Amino acid sequence: MQGPAGSATGQWRGKALIVRPAKDGKNQSTTVDLQIVAREPNALRIDVTGPMGLHLASMAANETGVRILLPREKKFLATAKGTDPSRAHAPALPGQVTPNELLAILFDRPLEREPGWMCSRGGSEIVFSCFDDARNARVIRRASDNGERRFELSDRSSKAELVLYEAKAKVEPVAKTFELQAPAGFKQETIK
């Protein structure tokens, strides 16, 4: 991370184990690779790849909205015009966190500043644990000692365990980094 609070930038690479319950009662899990670029106060880009480098999803959030590209499904999701992007729940993010809440988590800002979150800090294995009762969502940051950052995001329908490493780049992200456009032929849907 570089820069002062409120205008810092950061880049991370890592993995996420995503677990969702299946209809047959057994959990379905998948491991994906993540590349994340963020700039405070409201710019976020996440690219998700699966096994063999298969592009699964991209999400971009900025002051104009949240956009999600799902290439395998040929779908493009975007917030409706006039929607407050800081409050939009991106279906690509486990734990029902908003892009702004994920920014707070990534930049180690107090999540309890965001509406609904109650947090406790400290302990030998947990840096912080936060819970939003209305969403039944939980965010936990686990302690680590080798430069990795461990998070757990969960809600009623999914759980993700993230392990991130800072990816220091020599080039600062530009505004286009945090934008996505709908490719021709993709079905377009509105994020509610």
CSV table of C-alpha atoms in Angstrom, one decimal:
chain,number,residue,atom,x,y,z
A,1,MET,CA,0.0,0.0,0.0
A,2,GLN,CA,1.2,3.5,-0.8
A,3,GLY,CA,0.0,6.9,0.1
A,4,PRO,CA,-2.0,8.5,3.0
A,5,ALA,CA,-5.3,7.3,4.3
A,6,GLY,CA,-8.1,8.4,2.0
A,7,SER,CA,-6.0,8.4,-1.2
A,8,ALA,CA,-3.8,5.3,-0.8
A,9,THR,CA,-3.3,2.8,-3.7
A,10,GLY,CA,-2.6,-0.9,-3.4
A,11,GLN,CA,-2.2,-4.0,-5.5
A,12,TRP,CA,-2.5,-7.6,-4.3
A,13,ARG,CA,-2.3,-11.1,-5.7
A,14,GLY,CA,-3.6,-14.2,-4.0
A,15,LYS,CA,-6.0,-17.1,-3.8
A,16,ALA,CA,-9.5,-17.6,-2.5
A,17,LEU,CA,-11.2,-20.8,-1.5
A,18,ILE,CA,-15.0,-20.2,-2.1
A,19,VAL,CA,-17.4,-22.6,-0.4
A,20,ARG,CA,-21.2,-22.6,-1.2
A,21,PRO,CA,-23.8,-25.2,-0.1
A,22,ALA,CA,-25.2,-27.3,-2.8
A,23,LYS,CA,-28.8,-28.5,-3.2
A,24,ASP,CA,-27.9,-32.0,-2.3
A,25,GLY,CA,-26.6,-30.8,1.1
A,26,LYS,CA,-22.9,-31.2,0.3
A,27,ASN,CA,-20.7,-28.1,0.0
A,28,GLN,CA,-19.3,-27.1,-3.3
A,29,SER,CA,-15.8,-25.5,-3.2
A,30,THR,CA,-13.5,-23.9,-5.7
A,31,THR,CA,-10.2,-22.2,-5.5
A,32,VAL,CA,-9.5,-19.2,-7.7
A,33,ASP,CA,-6.6,-16.8,-8.3
A,34,LEU,CA,-7.2,-13.1,-7.5
A,35,GLN,CA,-5.6,-9.9,-8.8
A,36,ILE,CA,-6.8,-6.8,-7.0
A,37,VAL,CA,-6.0,-3.2,-7.6
A,38,ALA,CA,-7.5,-0.5,-5.4
A,39,ARG,CA,-7.4,3.2,-4.9
A,40,GLU,CA,-9.1,5.1,-2.0
A,41,PRO,CA,-11.7,6.4,-1.6
A,42,ASN,CA,-13.8,4.4,-4.1
A,43,ALA,CA,-11.9,2.6,-6.9
A,44,LEU,CA,-11.6,-1.2,-7.0
A,45,ARG,CA,-10.7,-3.8,-9.7
A,46,ILE,CA,-10.7,-7.6,-9.1
A,47,ASP,CA,-9.8,-10.1,-11.8
A,48,VAL,CA,-10.6,-13.8,-11.0
A,49,THR,CA,-9.0,-16.7,-12.8
A,50,GLY,CA,-9.5,-20.4,-12.4
A,51,PRO,CA,-7.5,-23.5,-13.1
A,52,MET,CA,-5.2,-23.1,-16.1
A,53,GLY,CA,-5.6,-19.3,-16.1
A,54,LEU,CA,-9.2,-19.4,-17.3
A,55,HIS,CA,-10.8,-15.9,-16.9
A,56,LEU,CA,-13.9,-16.4,-14.7
A,57,ALA,CA,-14.8,-12.8,-13.7
A,58,SER,CA,-13.8,-9.2,-13.5
A,59,MET,CA,-15.3,-6.6,-11.3
A,60,ALA,CA,-14.7,-2.8,-11.5
A,61,ALA,CA,-16.1,-0.3,-9.1
A,62,ASN,CA,-15.7,3.5,-9.1
A,63,GLU,CA,-17.7,6.6,-8.3
A,64,THR,CA,-20.0,5.9,-11.3
A,65,GLY,CA,-21.0,2.4,-10.4
A,66,VAL,CA,-20.2,-1.3,-10.1
A,67,ARG,CA,-19.7,-3.5,-13.2
A,68,ILE,CA,-19.1,-7.2,-13.4
A,69,LEU,CA,-18.0,-9.2,-16.4
A,70,LEU,CA,-18.7,-13.0,-16.4
A,71,PRO,CA,-17.2,-14.2,-19.7
A,72,ARG,CA,-18.1,-17.9,-19.3
A,73,GLU,CA,-21.8,-17.0,-18.9
A,74,LYS,CA,-21.6,-14.1,-21.4
A,75,LYS,CA,-23.1,-11.7,-18.9
A,76,PHE,CA,-22.4,-8.1,-18.0
A,77,LEU,CA,-23.9,-6.8,-14.7
A,78,ALA,CA,-24.0,-3.1,-13.8
A,79,THR,CA,-25.6,-0.9,-11.2
A,80,ALA,CA,-28.5,1.2,-12.4
A,81,LYS,CA,-27.9,4.9,-13.1
A,82,GLY,CA,-28.5,6.9,-9.9
A,83,THR,CA,-27.6,3.9,-7.6
A,84,ASP,CA,-25.1,4.8,-4.9
A,85,PRO,CA,-22.2,2.6,-5.9
A,86,SER,CA,-20.8,2.7,-2.3
A,87,ARG,CA,-23.9,0.8,-1.2
A,88,ALA,CA,-24.2,-1.6,-4.1
A,89,HIS,CA,-23.8,-5.3,-3.1
A,90,ALA,CA,-21.7,-6.9,-5.8
A,91,PRO,CA,-22.9,-10.5,-6.2
A,92,ALA,CA,-19.3,-11.4,-7.1
A,93,LEU,CA,-18.2,-10.6,-3.5
A,94,PRO,CA,-18.8,-13.3,-0.8
A,95,GLY,CA,-20.1,-12.1,2.6
A,96,GLN,CA,-22.4,-9.5,0.9
A,97,VAL,CA,-19.7,-6.9,1.3
A,98,THR,CA,-19.9,-3.7,-0.8
A,99,PRO,CA,-16.9,-2.5,-2.8
A,100,ASN,CA,-16.4,0.3,-0.2
A,101,GLU,CA,-16.4,-2.2,2.6
A,102,LEU,CA,-13.9,-4.4,0.7
A,103,LEU,CA,-11.7,-1.3,0.3
A,104,ALA,CA,-11.8,-0.7,4.1
A,105,ILE,CA,-10.8,-4.3,4.6
A,106,LEU,CA,-7.9,-4.2,2.1
A,107,PHE,CA,-6.5,-0.9,3.5
A,108,ASP,CA,-6.9,-1.9,7.1
A,109,ARG,CA,-9.4,0.9,7.8
A,110,PRO,CA,-12.0,0.4,10.6
A,111,LEU,CA,-14.9,-1.5,9.1
A,112,GLU,CA,-17.1,-0.3,11.9
A,113,ARG,CA,-17.3,3.1,10.2
A,114,GLU,CA,-19.5,1.4,7.6
A,115,PRO,CA,-23.2,1.2,8.6
A,116,GLY,CA,-24.3,-2.0,10.3
A,117,TRP,CA,-20.9,-3.4,11.3
A,118,MET,CA,-19.9,-4.2,14.8
A,119,CYS,CA,-16.2,-5.2,15.3
A,120,SER,CA,-13.8,-6.5,18.0
A,121,ARG,CA,-10.1,-6.2,17.7
A,122,GLY,CA,-7.1,-8.1,19.0
A,123,GLY,CA,-6.3,-11.6,20.1
A,124,SER,CA,-3.5,-14.0,19.3
A,125,GLU,CA,-4.9,-15.3,16.0
A,126,ILE,CA,-7.5,-12.7,15.0
A,127,VAL,CA,-6.6,-9.1,14.1
A,128,PHE,CA,-10.3,-8.2,13.9
A,129,SER,CA,-13.7,-9.8,13.7
A,130,CYS,CA,-16.7,-7.9,12.4
A,131,PHE,CA,-20.4,-8.9,12.1
A,132,ASP,CA,-23.3,-7.3,10.4
A,133,ASP,CA,-26.5,-8.8,11.9
A,134,ALA,CA,-28.9,-7.5,9.2
A,135,ARG,CA,-27.0,-9.3,6.5
A,136,ASN,CA,-25.8,-12.2,8.7
A,137,ALA,CA,-22.3,-11.4,7.3
A,138,ARG,CA,-19.0,-11.8,9.0
A,139,VAL,CA,-15.5,-10.6,8.1
A,140,ILE,CA,-12.4,-11.9,10.0
A,141,ARG,CA,-8.8,-10.9,9.5
A,142,ARG,CA,-6.4,-13.5,10.8
A,143,ALA,CA,-2.9,-12.8,12.0
A,144,SER,CA,0.0,-13.9,9.8
A,145,ASP,CA,3.7,-13.4,10.0
A,146,ASN,CA,5.1,-14.0,6.5
A,147,GLY,CA,3.7,-11.0,4.5
A,148,GLU,CA,0.5,-12.7,3.7
A,149,ARG,CA,-2.9,-11.2,4.7
A,150,ARG,CA,-5.6,-13.8,5.6
A,151,PHE,CA,-9.3,-12.9,5.5
A,152,GLU,CA,-12.6,-14.8,5.9
A,153,LEU,CA,-15.8,-13.4,4.4
A,154,SER,CA,-19.0,-15.2,5.0
A,155,ASP,CA,-22.8,-14.9,4.9
A,156,ARG,CA,-25.8,-17.3,4.8
A,157,SER,CA,-25.0,-18.6,1.3
A,158,SER,CA,-21.2,-18.5,0.9
A,159,LYS,CA,-17.8,-18.4,2.6
A,160,ALA,CA,-14.5,-17.3,1.1
A,161,GLU,CA,-11.1,-17.6,2.6
A,162,LEU,CA,-8.6,-15.2,1.0
A,163,VAL,CA,-4.8,-15.2,1.2
A,164,LEU,CA,-3.4,-12.1,-0.3
A,165,TYR,CA,0.2,-10.8,-0.9
A,166,GLU,CA,1.1,-7.3,-1.8
A,167,ALA,CA,2.0,-7.0,-5.4
A,168,LYS,CA,4.1,-3.9,-5.7
A,169,ALA,CA,3.9,-2.5,-9.2
A,170,LYS,CA,6.1,0.2,-10.7
A,171,VAL,CA,3.2,1.7,-12.5
A,172,GLU,CA,0.3,3.4,-10.7
A,173,PRO,CA,-3.2,2.4,-11.9
A,174,VAL,CA,-5.0,4.8,-14.2
A,175,ALA,CA,-8.7,5.6,-14.2
A,176,LYS,CA,-9.4,3.1,-17.0
A,177,THR,CA,-8.2,0.3,-14.7
A,178,PHE,CA,-11.4,0.8,-12.7
A,179,GLU,CA,-13.8,0.7,-15.7
A,180,LEU,CA,-15.4,-2.2,-17.6
A,181,GLN,CA,-17.5,-2.1,-20.7
A,182,ALA,CA,-20.1,-4.6,-21.9
A,183,PRO,CA,-18.7,-6.7,-24.8
A,184,ALA,CA,-20.8,-7.1,-27.9
A,185,GLY,CA,-23.2,-10.1,-27.6
A,186,PHE,CA,-23.2,-10.3,-23.8
A,187,LYS,CA,-26.5,-10.3,-21.9
A,188,GLN,CA,-26.7,-7.2,-19.7
A,189,GLU,CA,-28.4,-7.2,-16.3
A,190,THR,CA,-28.8,-4.7,-13.5
A,191,ILE,CA,-27.3,-5.1,-10.1
A,192,LYS,CA,-30.0,-4.3,-7.5
